[in-house]
CSV table of C-alpha atoms and ligand atoms in Angstrom, one decimal:
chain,number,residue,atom,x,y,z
A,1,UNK,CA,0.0,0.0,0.0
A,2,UNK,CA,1.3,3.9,-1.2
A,3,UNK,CA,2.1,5.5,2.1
A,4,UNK,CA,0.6,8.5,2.4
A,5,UNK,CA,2.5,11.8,3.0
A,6,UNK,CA,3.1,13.3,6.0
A,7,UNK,CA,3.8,16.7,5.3
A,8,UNK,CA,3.2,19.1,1.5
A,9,UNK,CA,7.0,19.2,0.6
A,10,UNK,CA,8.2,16.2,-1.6
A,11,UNK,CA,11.3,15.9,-2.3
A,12,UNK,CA,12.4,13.7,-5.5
A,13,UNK,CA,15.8,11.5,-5.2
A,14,UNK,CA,18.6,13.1,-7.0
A,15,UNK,CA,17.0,16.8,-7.9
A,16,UNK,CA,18.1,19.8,-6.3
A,17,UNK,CA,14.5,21.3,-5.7
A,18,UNK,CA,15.3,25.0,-6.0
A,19,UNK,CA,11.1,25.1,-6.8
A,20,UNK,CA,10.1,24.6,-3.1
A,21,UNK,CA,9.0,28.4,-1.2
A,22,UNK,CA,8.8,25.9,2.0
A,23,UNK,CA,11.6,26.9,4.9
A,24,UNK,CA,14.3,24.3,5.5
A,25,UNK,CA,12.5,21.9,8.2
A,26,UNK,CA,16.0,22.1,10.5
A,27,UNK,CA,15.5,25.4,10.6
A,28,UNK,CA,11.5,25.1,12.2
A,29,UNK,CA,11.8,26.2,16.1
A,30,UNK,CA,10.6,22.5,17.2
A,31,UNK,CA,11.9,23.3,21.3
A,32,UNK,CA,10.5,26.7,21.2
A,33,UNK,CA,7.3,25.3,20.4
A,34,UNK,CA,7.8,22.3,22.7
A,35,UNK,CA,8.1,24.9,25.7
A,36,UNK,CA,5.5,26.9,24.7
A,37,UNK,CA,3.0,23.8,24.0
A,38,UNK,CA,3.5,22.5,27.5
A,39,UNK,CA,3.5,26.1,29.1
A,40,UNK,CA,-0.4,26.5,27.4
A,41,UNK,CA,-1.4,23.0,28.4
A,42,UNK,CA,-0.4,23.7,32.7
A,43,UNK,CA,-1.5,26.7,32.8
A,44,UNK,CA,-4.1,27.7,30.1
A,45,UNK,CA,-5.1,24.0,28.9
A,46,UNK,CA,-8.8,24.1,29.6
A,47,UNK,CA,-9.6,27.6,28.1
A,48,UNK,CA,-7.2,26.4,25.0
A,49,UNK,CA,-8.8,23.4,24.4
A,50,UNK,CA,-12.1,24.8,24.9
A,51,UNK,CA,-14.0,26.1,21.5
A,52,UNK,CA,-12.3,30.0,21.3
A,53,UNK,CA,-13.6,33.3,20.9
A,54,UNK,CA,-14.1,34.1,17.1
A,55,UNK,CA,-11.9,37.1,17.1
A,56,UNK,CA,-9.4,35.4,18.3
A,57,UNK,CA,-7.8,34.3,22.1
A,58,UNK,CA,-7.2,37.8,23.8
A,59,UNK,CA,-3.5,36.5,25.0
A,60,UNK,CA,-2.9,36.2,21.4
A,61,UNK,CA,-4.6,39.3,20.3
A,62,UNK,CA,-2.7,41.3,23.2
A,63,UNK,CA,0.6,39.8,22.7
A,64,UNK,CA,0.7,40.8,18.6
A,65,UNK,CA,-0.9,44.4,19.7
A,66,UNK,CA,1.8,44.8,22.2
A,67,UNK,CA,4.8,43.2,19.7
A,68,UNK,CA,3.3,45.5,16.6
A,69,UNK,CA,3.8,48.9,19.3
A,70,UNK,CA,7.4,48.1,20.1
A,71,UNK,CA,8.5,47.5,16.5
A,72,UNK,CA,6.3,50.2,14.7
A,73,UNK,CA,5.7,52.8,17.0
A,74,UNK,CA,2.0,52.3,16.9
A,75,UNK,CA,-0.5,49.9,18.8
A,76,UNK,CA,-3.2,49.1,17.0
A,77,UNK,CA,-6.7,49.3,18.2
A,78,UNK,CA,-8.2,45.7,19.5
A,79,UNK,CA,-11.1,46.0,17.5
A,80,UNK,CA,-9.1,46.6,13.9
A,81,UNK,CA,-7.5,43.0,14.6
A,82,UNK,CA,-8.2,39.3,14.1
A,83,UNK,CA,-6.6,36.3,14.5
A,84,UNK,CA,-6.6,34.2,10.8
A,85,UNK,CA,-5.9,30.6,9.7
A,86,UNK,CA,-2.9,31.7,8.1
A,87,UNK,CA,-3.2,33.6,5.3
A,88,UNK,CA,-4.7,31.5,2.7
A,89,UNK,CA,-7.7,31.5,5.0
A,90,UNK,CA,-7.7,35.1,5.5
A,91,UNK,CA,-7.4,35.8,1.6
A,92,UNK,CA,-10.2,33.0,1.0
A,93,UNK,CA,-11.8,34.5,4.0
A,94,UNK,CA,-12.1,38.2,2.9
A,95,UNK,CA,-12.8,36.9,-1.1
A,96,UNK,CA,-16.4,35.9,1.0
A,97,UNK,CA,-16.9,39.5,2.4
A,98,UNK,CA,-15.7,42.0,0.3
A,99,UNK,CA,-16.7,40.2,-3.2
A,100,UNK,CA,-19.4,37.9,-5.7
A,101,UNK,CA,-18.6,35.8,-8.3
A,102,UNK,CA,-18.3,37.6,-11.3
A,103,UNK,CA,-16.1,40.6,-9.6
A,104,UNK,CA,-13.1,41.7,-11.2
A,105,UNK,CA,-10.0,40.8,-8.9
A,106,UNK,CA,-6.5,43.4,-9.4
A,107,UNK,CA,-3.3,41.6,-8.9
A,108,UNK,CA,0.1,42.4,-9.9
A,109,UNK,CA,2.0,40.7,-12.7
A,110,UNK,CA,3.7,38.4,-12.0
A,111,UNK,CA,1.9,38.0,-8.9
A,112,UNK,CA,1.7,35.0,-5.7
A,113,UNK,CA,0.4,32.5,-8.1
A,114,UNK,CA,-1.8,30.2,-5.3
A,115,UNK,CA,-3.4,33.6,-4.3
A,116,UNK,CA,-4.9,33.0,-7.5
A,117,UNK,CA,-6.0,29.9,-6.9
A,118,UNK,CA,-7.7,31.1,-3.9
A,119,UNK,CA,-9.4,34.0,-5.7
A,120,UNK,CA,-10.3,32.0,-9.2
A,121,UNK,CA,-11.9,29.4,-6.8
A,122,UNK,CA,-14.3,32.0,-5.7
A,123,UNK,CA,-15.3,32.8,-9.1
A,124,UNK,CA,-13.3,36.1,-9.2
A,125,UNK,CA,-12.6,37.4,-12.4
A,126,UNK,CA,-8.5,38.5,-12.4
A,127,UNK,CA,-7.3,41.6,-14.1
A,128,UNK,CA,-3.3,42.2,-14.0
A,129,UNK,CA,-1.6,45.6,-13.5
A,130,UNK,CA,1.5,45.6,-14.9
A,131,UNK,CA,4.9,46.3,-12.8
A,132,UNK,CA,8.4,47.1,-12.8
A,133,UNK,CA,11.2,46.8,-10.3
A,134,UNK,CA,9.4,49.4,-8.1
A,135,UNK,CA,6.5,47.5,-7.9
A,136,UNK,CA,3.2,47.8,-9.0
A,137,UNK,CA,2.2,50.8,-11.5
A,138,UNK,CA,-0.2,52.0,-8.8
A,139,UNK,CA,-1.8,55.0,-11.2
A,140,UNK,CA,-2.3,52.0,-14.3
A,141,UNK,CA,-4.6,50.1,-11.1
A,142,UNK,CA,-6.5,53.8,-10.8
A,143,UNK,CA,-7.2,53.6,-14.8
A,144,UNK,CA,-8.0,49.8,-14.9
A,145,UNK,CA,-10.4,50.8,-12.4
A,146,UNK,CA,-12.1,53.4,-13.8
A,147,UNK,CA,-12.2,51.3,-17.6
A,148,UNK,CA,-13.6,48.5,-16.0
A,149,UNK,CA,-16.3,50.5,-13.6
A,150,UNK,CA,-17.4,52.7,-17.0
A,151,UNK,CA,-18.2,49.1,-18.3
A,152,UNK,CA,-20.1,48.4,-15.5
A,153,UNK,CA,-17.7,45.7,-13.7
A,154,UNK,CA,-17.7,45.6,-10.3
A,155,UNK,CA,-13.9,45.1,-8.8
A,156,UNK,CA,-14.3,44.1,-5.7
A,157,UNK,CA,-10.4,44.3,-4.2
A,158,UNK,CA,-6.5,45.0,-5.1
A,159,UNK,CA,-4.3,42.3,-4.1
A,160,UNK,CA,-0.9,43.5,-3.1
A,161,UNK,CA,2.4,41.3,-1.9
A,162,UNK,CA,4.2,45.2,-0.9
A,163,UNK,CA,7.7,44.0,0.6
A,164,UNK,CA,9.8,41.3,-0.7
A,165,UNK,CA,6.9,40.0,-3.4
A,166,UNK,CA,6.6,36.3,-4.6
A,167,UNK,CA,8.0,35.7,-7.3
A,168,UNK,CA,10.0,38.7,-8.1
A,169,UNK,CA,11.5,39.6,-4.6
A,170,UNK,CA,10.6,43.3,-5.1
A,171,UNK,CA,9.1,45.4,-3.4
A,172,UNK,CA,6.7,48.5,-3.5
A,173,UNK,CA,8.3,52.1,-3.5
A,174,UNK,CA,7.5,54.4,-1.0
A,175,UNK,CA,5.8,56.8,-2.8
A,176,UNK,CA,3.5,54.4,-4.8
A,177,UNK,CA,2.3,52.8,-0.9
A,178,UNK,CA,1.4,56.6,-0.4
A,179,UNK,CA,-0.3,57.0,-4.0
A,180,UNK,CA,-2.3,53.4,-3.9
A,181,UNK,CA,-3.3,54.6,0.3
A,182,UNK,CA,-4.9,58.0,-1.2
A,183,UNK,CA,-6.2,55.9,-4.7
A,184,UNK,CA,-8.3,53.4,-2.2
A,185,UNK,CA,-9.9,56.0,-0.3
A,186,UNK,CA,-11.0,57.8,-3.0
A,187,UNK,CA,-11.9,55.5,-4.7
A,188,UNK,CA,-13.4,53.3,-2.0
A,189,UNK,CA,-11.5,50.3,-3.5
A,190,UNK,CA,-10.5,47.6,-0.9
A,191,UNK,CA,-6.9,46.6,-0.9
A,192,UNK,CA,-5.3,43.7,0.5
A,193,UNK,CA,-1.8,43.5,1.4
A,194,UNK,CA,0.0,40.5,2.3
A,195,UNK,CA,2.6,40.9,4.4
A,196,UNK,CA,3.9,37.3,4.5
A,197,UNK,CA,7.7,38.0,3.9
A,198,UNK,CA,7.8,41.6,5.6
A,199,UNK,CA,9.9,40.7,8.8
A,200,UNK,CA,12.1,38.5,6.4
A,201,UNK,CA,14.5,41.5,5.4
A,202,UNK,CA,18.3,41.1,4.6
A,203,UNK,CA,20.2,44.0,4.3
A,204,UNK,CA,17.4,46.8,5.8
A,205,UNK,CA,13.6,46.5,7.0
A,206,UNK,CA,11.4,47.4,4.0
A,207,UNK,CA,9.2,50.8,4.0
A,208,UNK,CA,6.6,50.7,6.4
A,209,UNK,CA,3.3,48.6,5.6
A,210,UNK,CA,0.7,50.4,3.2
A,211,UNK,CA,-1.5,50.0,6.1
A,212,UNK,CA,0.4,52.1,8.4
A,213,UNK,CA,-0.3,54.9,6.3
A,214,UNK,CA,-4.2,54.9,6.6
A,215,UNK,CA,-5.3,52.3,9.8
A,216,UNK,CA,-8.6,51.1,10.2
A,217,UNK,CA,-9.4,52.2,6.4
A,218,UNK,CA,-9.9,50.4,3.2
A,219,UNK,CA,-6.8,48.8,3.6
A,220,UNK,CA,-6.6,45.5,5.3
A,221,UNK,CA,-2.9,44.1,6.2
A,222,UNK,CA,-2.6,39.7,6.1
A,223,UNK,CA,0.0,39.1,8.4
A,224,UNK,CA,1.4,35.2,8.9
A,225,UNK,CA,3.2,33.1,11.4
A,226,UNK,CA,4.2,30.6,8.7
A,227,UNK,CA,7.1,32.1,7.5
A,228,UNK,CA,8.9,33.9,11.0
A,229,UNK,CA,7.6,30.6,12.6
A,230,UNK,CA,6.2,27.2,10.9
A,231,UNK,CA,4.0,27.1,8.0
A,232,UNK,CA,2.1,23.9,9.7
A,233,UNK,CA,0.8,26.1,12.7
A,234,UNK,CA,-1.8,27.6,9.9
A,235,UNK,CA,-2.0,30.9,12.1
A,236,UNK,CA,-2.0,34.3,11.2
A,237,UNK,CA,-3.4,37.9,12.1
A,238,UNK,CA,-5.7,40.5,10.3
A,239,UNK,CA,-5.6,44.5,10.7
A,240,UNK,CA,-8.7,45.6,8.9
A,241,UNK,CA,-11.8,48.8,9.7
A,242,UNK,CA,-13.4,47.8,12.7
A,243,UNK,CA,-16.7,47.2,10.0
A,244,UNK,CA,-14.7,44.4,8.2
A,245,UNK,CA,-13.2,43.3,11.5
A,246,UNK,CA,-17.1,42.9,12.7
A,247,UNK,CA,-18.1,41.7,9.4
A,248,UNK,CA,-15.4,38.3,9.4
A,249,UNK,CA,-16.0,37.9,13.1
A,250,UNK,CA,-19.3,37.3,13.0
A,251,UNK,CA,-19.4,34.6,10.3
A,252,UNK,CA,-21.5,32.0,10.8
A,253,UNK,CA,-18.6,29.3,10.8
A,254,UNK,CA,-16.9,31.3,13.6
A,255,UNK,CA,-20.2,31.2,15.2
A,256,UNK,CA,-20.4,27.2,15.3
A,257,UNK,CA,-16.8,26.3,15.6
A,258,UNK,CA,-15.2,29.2,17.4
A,259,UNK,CA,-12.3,31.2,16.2
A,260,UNK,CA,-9.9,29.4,13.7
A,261,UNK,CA,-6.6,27.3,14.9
A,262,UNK,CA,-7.8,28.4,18.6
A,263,UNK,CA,-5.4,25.3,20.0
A,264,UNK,CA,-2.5,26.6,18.2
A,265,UNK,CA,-3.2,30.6,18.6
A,266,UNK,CA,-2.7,29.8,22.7
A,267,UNK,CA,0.6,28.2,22.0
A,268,UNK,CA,2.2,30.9,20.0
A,269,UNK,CA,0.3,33.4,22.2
A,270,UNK,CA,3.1,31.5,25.4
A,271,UNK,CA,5.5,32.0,22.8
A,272,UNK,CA,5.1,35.7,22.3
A,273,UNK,CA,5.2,35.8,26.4
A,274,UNK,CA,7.9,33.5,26.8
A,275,UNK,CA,9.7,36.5,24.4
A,276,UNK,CA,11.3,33.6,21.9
A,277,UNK,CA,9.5,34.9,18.5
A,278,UNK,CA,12.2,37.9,18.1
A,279,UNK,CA,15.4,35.7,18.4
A,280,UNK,CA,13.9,33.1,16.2
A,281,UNK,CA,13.2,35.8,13.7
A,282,UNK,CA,16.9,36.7,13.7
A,283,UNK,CA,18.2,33.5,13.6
A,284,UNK,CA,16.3,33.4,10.3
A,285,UNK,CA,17.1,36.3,8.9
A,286,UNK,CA,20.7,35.5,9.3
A,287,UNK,CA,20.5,31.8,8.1
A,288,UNK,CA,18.5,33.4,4.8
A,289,UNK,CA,20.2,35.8,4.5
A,290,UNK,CA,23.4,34.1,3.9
A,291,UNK,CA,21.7,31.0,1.7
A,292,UNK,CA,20.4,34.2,0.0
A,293,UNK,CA,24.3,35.4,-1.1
A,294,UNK,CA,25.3,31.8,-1.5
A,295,UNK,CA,22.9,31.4,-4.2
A,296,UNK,CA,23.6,35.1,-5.8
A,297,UNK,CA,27.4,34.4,-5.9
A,298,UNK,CA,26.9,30.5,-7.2
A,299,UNK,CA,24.1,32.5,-10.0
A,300,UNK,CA,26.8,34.9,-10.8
A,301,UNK,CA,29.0,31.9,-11.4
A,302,UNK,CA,27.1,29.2,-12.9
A,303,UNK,CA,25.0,31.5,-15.5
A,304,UNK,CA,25.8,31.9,-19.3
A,305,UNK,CA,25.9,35.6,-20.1
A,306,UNK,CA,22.3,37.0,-20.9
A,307,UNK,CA,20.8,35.6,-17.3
A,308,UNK,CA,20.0,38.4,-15.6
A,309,UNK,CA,18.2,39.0,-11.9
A,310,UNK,CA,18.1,41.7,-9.2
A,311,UNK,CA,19.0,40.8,-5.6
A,312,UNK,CA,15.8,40.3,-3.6
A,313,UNK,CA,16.5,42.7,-0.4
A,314,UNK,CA,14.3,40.3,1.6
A,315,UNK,CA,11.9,37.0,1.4
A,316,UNK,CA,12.7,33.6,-0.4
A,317,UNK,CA,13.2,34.0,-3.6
A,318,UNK,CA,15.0,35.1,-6.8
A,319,UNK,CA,13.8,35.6,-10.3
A,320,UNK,CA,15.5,35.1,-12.9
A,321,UNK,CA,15.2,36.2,-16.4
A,322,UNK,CA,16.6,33.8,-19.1
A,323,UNK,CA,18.3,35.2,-22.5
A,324,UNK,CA,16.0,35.7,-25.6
A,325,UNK,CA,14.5,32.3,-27.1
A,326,UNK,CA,15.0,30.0,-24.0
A,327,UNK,CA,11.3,29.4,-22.4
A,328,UNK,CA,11.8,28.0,-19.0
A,329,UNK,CA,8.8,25.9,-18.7
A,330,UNK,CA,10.3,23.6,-22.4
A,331,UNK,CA,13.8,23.5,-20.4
A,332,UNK,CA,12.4,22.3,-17.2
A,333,UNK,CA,12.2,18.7,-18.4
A,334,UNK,CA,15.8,18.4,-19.7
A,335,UNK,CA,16.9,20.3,-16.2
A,336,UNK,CA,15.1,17.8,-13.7
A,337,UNK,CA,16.9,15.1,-16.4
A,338,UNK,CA,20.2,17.3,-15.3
A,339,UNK,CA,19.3,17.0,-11.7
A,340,UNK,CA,17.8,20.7,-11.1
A,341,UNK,CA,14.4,22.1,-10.8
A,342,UNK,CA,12.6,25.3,-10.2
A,343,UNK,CA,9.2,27.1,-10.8
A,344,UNK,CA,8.6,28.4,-14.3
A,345,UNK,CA,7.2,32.1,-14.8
A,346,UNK,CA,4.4,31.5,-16.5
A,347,UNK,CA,2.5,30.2,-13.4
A,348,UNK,CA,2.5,33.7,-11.7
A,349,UNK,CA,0.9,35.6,-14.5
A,350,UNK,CA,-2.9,35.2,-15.4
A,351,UNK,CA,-2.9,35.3,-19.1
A,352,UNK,CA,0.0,34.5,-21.2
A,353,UNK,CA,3.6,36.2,-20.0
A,354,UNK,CA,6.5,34.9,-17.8
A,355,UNK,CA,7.8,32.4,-20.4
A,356,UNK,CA,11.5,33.9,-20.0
A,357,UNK,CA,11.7,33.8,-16.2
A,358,UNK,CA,12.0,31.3,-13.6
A,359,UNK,CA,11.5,31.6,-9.8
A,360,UNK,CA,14.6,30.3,-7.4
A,361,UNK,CA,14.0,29.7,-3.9
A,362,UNK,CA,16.7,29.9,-1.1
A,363,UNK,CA,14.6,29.2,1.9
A,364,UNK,CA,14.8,25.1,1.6
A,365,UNK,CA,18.4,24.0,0.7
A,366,UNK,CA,21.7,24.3,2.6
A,367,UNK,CA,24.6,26.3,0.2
A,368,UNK,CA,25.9,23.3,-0.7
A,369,UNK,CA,22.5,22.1,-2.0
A,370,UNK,CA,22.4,25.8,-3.3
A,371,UNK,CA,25.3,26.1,-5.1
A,372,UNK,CA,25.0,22.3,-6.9
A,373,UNK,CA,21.4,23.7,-8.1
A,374,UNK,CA,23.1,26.9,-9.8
A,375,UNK,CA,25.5,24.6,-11.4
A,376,UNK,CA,23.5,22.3,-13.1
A,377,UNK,CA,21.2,25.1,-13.9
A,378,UNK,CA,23.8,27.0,-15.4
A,379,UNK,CA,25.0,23.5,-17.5
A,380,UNK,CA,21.1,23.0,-18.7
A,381,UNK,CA,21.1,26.8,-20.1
A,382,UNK,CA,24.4,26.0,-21.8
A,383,UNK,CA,23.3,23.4,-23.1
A,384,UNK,CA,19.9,24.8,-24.4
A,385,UNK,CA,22.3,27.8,-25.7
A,386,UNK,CA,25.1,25.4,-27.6
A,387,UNK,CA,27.5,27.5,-25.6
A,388,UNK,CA,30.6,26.0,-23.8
A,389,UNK,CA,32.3,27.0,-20.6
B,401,PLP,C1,2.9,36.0,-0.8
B,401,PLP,C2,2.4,34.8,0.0
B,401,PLP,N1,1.3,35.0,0.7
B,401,PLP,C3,0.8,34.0,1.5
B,401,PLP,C4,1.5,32.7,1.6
B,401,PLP,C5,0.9,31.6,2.4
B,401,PLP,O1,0.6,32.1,3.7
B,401,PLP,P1,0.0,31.2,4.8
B,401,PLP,O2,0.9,30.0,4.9
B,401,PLP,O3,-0.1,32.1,6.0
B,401,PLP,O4,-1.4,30.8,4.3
B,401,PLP,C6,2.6,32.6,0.9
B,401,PLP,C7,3.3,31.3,0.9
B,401,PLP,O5,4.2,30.9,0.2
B,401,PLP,C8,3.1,33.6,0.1
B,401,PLP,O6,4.3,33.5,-0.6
């Protein structure tokens, strides 16, 4: 009989998977949680294994209100914050308020490619706004908005990765955070950042979060425990208007079963009091961020002329744009042949587009495993290329 898996990641014999965005598993804080498990179960076991509130444990909400003051300057208000499954669940979550099938969906391009699995599920209709290295073109979002209201579509959100995005590794400028703020209120068009690599920052912390710049407005912020912590605890947090905030809590699911991943939102709530989130966060900036210059240098190495990529400053990942002609997703079979695999750039764009990039990801594989991947990948381009070393 098959056995049946145990965990998402699968790892094939003899491939260097540079396709993962999973973190390396020696790298998940397995004690820290152990300490914090049994701290929940003496001393707050029955109201954690009881059915929760639906906004959320208050510990849990208190301990990211408290964490959010001391590294932003600003506390926000209990009733602009919710505790999430993660945010898949939020995204999947706020596709129930804020939109019907049939809306019209904004997302970047390229843009986080199983958000759009979340959104397409709901029967949203996607419409990409183009980018650059900057970001996205915030005032192109303002006229894709006004075309498609004039033809009478109804776009029910922007979605937004603003620091460190997935795939590219950019991030948002400044200035357009401040422009797409002021576009969404006057507009009244809902946006939806995802924060999930902000904390993950390498050489200095990214702008401040478009959400910061207009609190409790039409802009909600997704943040996620799965990549400062452990993807499997499914847990994350929501800053949203108290309305929406209201809106979410009171769903009827929350009604019947409580608030989401309440078990697990007491355990990382002891871990916030226990003070071990920070150092784990730096331990994980320090590990990525040197896998991160392991794979640049072995990139810069490894790659025929005509590659080309620009340093993520934070996150998982690097995308890389191939020479003219070469289509990553007709090399990848002849690379996993070679031994080396990745994610090709067509998946993170909605309709047509990407063929010349692929997406590299540093957050699995020790440098060794890092530098081997560039290699072969730099071998399978040759190859594709009839150049020589
Ligand atoms: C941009 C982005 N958002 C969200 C997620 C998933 O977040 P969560 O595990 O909290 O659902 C990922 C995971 O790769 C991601 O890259």
């Amino acid at each position: 009989m098959k056995t049946l898996p145990n965990t998402q990641l699968f790892l094939r014999q003899g491939i260097v998977e540079l396709g993962w965005g999973h973190p390396d598993p020696a790298m998940l804080p397995v004690d820290d949680l152990a300490a914090a498990a049994a701290e929940t179960l003496a001393r707050h076991g029955r109201d954690a294994l009881a059915y929760g509130p639906a906004q959320g444990p208050g510990r849990l909400l208190e301990a990211i209100r408290a964490r959010l003051g001391r590294l932003e300057g600003v506390t926000p208000p209990a009733e602009q914050l919710m505790i999430t499954g993660g945010t898949s669940q939020a995204l999947d979550m706020l596709c129930g308020q804020l939109s019907r099938p049939g809306d019209v969906a904004l997302v970047e391009a390229p843009s986080y490619h199983l958000a759009l699995r979340i959104f397409r599920d709901r029967g949203l209709r996607l419409v990409s706004v183009p980018g650059d290295v900057q970001g996205m073109h915030v005032e192109t979002a303002a006229a894709l908005l006004h075309m498609l209201r004039s033809r009478g579509e109804r776009v029910a959100f922007v979605y937004i990765v603003a620091s460190f995005g997935n795939p590219t590794g950019a991030s948002l400028a400044p200035d357009r955070r401040y422009t797409l703020a002021v576009i969404a209120r006057r507009e009244g068009l809902p946006v939806i950042e995802d924060e999930a690599y902000g904390e993950l920052w390498y050489d200095a912390p990214p702008a401040p979060p478009i959400y910061n710049l207009m609190p409790g407005g039409p802009i909600t912020r997704l943040g996620s425990f799965a990549k400062v912590l452990a993807p499997g605890l499914r847990l994350g947090w929501m800053l949203a208007s108290p309305d929406l905030v209201r809106r979410c809590v009171g769903a009827g699911v929350l009604d019947s079963g409580g608030g989401v991943n309440h078990f697990t939102a007491h355990i990382v709530a002891s871990l916030l009091e226990q003070s071990r989130l920070d150092g784990h966060v730096e331990r994980a900036r320090a590990s990525w961020h040197s896998r991160r210059d392991t794979l640049l240098a072995a990139l810069a190495r490894f790659l025929p002329a005509g590659c080309t990529w620009s340093p993520p400053l934070g996150g998982y990942f690097v995308w890389v744009r191939l020479p003219a002609g070469l289509s990553a997703a007709a090399l990848l079979p002849a690379a996993e042949a070679a031994g080396v695999s990745y994610l090709s750039g067509e998946r993170f764009f909605i309709e047509g587009g990407g063929q010349h990039y692929l997406r590299l990801s540093f957050s699995l594989l020790s440098p060794e495993q890092l530098e081997e991947g560039a290699r072969r990948l730099g071998e399978v381009l040759r190859t594709a290329l009839g150049v020589r070393r």
